[in-house]
PDB file of C-alpha atoms in Angstrom:
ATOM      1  CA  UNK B   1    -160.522-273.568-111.994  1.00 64.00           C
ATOM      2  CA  UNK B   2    -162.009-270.634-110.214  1.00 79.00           C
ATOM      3  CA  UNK B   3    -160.530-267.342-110.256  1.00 79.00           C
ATOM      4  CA  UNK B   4    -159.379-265.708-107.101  1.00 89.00           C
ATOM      5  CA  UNK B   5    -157.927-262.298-105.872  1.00 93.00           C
ATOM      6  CA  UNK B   6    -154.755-264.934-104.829  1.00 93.00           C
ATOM      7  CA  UNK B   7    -154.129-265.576-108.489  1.00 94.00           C
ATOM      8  CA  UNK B   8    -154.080-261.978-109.714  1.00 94.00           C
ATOM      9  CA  UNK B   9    -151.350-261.305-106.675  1.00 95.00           C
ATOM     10  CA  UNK B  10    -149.760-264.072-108.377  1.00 94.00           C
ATOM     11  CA  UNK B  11    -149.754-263.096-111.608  1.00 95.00           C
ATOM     12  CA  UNK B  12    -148.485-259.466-110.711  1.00 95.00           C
ATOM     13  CA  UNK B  13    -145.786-261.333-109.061  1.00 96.00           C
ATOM     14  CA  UNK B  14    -144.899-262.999-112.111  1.00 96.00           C
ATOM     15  CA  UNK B  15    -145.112-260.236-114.164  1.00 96.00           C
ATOM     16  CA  UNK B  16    -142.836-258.111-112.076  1.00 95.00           C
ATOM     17  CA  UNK B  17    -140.491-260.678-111.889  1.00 94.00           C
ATOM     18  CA  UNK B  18    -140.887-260.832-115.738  1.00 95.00           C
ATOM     19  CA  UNK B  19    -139.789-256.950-115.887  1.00 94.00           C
ATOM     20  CA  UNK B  20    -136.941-256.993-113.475  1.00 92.00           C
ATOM     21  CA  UNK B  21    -135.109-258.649-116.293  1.00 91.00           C
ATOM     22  CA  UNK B  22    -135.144-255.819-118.502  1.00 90.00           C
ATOM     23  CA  UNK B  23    -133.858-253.735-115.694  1.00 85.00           C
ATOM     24  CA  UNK B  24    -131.597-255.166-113.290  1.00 80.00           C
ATOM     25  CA  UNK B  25    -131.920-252.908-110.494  1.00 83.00           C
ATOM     26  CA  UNK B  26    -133.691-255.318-108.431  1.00 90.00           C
ATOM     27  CA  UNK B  27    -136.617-253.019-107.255  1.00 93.00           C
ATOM     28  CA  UNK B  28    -139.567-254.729-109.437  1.00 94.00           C
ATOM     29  CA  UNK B  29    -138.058-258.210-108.339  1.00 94.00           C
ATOM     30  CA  UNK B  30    -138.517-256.811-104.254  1.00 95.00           C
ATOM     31  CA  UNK B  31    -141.631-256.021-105.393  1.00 96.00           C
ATOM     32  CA  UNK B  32    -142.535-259.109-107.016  1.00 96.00           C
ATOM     33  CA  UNK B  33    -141.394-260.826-104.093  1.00 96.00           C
ATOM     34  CA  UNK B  34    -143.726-258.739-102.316  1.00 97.00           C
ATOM     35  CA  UNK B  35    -146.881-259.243-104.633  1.00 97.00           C
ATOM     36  CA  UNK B  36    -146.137-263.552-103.645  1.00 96.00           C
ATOM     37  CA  UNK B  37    -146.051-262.993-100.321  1.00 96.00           C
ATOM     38  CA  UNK B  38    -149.288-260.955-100.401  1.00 96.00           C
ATOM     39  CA  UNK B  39    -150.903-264.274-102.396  1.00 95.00           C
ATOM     40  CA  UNK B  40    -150.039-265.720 -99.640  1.00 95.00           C
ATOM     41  CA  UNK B  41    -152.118-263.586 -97.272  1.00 96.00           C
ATOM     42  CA  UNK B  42    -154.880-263.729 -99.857  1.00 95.00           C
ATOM     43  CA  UNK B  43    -154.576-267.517 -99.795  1.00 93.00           C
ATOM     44  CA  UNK B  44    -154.622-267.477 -96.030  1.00 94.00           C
ATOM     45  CA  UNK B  45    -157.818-265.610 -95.789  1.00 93.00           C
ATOM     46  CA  UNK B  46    -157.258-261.914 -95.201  1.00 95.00           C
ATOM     47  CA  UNK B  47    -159.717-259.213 -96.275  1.00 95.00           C
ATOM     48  CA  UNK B  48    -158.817-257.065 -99.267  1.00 95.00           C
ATOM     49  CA  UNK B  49    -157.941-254.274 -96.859  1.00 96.00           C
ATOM     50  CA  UNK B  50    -155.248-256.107 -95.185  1.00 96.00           C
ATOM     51  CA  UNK B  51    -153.902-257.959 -98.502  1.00 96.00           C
ATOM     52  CA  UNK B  52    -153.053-254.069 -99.468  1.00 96.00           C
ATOM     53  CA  UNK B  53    -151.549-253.474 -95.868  1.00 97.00           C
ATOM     54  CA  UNK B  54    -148.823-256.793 -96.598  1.00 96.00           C
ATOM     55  CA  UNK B  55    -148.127-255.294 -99.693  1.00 96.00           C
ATOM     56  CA  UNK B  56    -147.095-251.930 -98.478  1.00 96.00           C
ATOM     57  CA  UNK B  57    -145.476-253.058 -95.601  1.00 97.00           C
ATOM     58  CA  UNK B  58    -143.688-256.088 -97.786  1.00 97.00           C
ATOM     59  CA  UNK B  59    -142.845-253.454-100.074  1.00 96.00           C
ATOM     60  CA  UNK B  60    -141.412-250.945 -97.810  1.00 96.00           C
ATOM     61  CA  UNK B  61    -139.368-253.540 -96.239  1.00 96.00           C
ATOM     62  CA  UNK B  62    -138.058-255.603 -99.233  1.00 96.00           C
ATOM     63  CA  UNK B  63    -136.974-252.773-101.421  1.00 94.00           C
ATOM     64  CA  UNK B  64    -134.552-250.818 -99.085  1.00 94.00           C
ATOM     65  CA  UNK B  65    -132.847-254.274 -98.265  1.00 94.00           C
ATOM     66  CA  UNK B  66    -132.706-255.588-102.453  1.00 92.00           C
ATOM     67  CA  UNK B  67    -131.133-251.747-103.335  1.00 87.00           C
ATOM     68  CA  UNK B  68    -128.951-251.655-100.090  1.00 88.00           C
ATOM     69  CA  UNK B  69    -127.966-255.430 -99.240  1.00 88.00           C
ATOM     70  CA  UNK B  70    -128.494-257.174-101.827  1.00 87.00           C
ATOM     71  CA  UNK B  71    -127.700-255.053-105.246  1.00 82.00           C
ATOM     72  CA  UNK B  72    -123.970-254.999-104.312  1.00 78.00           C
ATOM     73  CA  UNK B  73    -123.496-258.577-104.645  1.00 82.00           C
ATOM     74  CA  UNK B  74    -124.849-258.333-108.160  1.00 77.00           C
ATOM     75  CA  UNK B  75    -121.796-255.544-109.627  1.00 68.00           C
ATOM     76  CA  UNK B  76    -118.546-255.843-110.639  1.00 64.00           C
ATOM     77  CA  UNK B  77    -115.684-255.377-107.712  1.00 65.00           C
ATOM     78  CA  UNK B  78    -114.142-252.009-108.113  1.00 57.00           C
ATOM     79  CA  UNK B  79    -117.111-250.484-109.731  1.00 56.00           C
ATOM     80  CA  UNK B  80    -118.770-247.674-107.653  1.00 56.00           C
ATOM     81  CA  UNK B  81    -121.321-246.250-109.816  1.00 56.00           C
ATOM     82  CA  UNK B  82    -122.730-242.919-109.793  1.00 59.00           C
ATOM     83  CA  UNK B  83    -119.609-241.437-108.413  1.00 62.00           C
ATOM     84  CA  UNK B  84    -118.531-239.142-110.383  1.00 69.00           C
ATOM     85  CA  UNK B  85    -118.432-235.508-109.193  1.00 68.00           C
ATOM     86  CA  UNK B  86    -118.503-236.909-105.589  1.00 68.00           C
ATOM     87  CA  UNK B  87    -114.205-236.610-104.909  1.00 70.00           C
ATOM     88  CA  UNK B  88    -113.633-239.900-105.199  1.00 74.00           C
ATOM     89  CA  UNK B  89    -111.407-238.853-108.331  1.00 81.00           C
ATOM     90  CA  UNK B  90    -109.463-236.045-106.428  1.00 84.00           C
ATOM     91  CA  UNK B  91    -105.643-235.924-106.984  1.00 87.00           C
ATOM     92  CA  UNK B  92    -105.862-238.612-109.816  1.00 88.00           C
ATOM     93  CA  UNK B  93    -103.797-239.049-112.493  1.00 92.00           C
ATOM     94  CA  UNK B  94    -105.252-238.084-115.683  1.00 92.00           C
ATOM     95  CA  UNK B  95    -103.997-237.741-119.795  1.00 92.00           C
ATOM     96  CA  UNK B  96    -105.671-235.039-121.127  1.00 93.00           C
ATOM     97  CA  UNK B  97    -107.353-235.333-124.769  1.00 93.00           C
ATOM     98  CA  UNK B  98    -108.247-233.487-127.582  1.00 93.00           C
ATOM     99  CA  UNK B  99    -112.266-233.772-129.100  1.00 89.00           C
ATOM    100  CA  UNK B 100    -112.790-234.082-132.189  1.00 87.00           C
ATOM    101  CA  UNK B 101    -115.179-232.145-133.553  1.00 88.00           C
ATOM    102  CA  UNK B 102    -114.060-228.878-131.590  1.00 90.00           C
ATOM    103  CA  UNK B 103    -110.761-229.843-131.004  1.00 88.00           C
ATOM    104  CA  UNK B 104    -111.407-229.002-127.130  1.00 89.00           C
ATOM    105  CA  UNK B 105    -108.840-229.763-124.375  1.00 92.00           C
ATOM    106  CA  UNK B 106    -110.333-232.057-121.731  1.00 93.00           C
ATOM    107  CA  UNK B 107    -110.495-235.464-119.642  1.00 93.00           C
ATOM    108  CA  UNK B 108    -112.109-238.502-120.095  1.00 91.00           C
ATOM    109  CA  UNK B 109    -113.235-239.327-116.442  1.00 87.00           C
ATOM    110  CA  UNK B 110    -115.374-242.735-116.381  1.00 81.00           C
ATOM    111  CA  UNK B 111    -115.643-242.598-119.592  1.00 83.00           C
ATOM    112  CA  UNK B 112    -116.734-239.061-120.199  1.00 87.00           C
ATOM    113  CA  UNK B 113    -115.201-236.501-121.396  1.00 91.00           C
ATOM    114  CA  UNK B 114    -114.879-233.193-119.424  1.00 93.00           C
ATOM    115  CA  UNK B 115    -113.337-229.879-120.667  1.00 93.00           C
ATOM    116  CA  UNK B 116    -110.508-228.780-118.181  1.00 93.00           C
ATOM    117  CA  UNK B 117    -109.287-225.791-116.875  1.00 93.00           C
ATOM    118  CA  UNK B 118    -105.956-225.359-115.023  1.00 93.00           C
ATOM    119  CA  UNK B 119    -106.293-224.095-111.556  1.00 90.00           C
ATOM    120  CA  UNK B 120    -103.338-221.960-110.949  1.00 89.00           C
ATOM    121  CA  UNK B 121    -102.812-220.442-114.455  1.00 90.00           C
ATOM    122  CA  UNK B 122    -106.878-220.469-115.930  1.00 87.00           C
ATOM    123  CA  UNK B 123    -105.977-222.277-119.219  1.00 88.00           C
ATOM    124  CA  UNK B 124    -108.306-224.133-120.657  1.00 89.00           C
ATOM    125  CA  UNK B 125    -106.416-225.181-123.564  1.00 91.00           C
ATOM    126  CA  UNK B 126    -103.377-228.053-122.781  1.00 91.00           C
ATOM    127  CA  UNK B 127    -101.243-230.133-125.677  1.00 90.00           C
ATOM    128  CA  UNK B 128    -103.240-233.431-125.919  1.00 90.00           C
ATOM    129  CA  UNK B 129    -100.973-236.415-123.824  1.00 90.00           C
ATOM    130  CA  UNK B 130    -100.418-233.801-121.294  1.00 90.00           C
ATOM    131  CA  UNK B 131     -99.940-235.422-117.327  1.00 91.00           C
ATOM    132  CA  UNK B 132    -102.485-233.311-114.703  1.00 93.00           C
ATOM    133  CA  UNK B 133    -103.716-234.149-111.733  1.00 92.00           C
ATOM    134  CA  UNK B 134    -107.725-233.728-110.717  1.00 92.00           C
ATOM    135  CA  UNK B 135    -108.821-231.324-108.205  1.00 91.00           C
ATOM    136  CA  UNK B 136    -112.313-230.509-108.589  1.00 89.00           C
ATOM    137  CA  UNK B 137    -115.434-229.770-110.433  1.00 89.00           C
ATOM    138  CA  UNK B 138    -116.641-226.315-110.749  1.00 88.00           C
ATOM    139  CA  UNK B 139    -119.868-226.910-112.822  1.00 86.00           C
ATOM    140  CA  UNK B 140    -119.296-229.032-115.681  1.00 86.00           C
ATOM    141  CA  UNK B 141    -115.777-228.164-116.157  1.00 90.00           C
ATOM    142  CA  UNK B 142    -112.200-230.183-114.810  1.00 90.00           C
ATOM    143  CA  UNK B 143    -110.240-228.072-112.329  1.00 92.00           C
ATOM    144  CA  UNK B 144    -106.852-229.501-112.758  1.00 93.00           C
ATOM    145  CA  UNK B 145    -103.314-228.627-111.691  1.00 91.00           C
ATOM    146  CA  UNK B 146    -100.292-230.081-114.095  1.00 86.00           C
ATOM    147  CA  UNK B 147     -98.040-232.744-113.225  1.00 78.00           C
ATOM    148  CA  UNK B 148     -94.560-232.869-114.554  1.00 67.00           C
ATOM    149  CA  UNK B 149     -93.073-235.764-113.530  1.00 57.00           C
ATOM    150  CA  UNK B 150     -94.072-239.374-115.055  1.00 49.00           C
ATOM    151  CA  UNK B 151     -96.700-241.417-113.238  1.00 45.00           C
ATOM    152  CA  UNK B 152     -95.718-244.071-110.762  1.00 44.00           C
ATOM    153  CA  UNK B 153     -97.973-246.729-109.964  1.00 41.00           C
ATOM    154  CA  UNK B 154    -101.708-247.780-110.859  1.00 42.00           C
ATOM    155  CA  UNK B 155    -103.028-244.056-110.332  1.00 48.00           C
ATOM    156  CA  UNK B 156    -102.613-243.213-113.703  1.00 50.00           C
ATOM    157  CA  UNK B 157    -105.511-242.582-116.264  1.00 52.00           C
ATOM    158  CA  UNK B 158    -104.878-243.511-119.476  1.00 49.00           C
ATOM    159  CA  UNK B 159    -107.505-242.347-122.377  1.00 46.00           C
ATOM    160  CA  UNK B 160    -111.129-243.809-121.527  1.00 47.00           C
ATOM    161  CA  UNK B 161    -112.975-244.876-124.466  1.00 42.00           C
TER     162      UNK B 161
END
């Protein structure tokens, strides 16, 4: 067997494809899909210079369409990730909590926990089990207002763990 520049795209291919299972974002397997279909051109004849052309223009085309098209298909329905912080979470329903190690009045919004502050009054400390409603960030901290009556329907956030 002789070696050939077609192999080596070939074996990058397979190697990215390798990797994309440790991360699951989909980018190395564009790319790997890329680095098979520039084998190809290598197989086919072209000159170094355009082998590296396919790739770039494989690559450039591939990724935006596995992060934007094809990704979405891949997570869980209801799940928008990286959301947090963006008002998607304005006027819901939250419980606040008390941390443990500081004892710190806060919310647990996707599963993290952020300390609160009242908007109307300034508090930042509320009883723990205490019904508010999300407004806003303002840094790091939960601007909330409080809600008095009990929660109707599925808007309600119980504690995240």
């Amino acid at each position: 067997m002789e070696w050939s520049i077609t192999y080596l795209w070939l074996i990058l291919a397979l190697a990215l494809g390798l990797a994309e299972l440790t991360t699951g974002s989909l980018v190395l397997l564009a790319l790997a899909i890329a680095a098979g279909l520039t084998g190809l051109t290598a197989g086919l004849g072209a000159s170094f210079v355009w082998q590296l052309v396919a790739m770039g223009l494989l690559s450039g085309v591939l990724v935006p369409i596995m992060v934007w098209k094809v990704r979405p298909w891949f997570s869980p329905r209801g799940v928008a990730y990286g959301t947090t912080g963006t008002g998607v979470e304005k006027g819901q329903l939250y419980t606040t909590q008390r941390r443990d190690f500081d004892d710190a009045s806060g919310i647990k919004i996707n599963g993290d926990f952020y300390r609160l502050r009242v908007e109307d009054t300034c508090e930042t400390e509320l009883p723990a089990d205490t019904s508010v409603v999300f407004q806003h960030f303002d840094g790091t901290t939960a601007v909330v207002s409080r809600h008095s009556l009990a929660p109707t329907g599925g808007t309600h956030r119980d504690k995240e763990h």
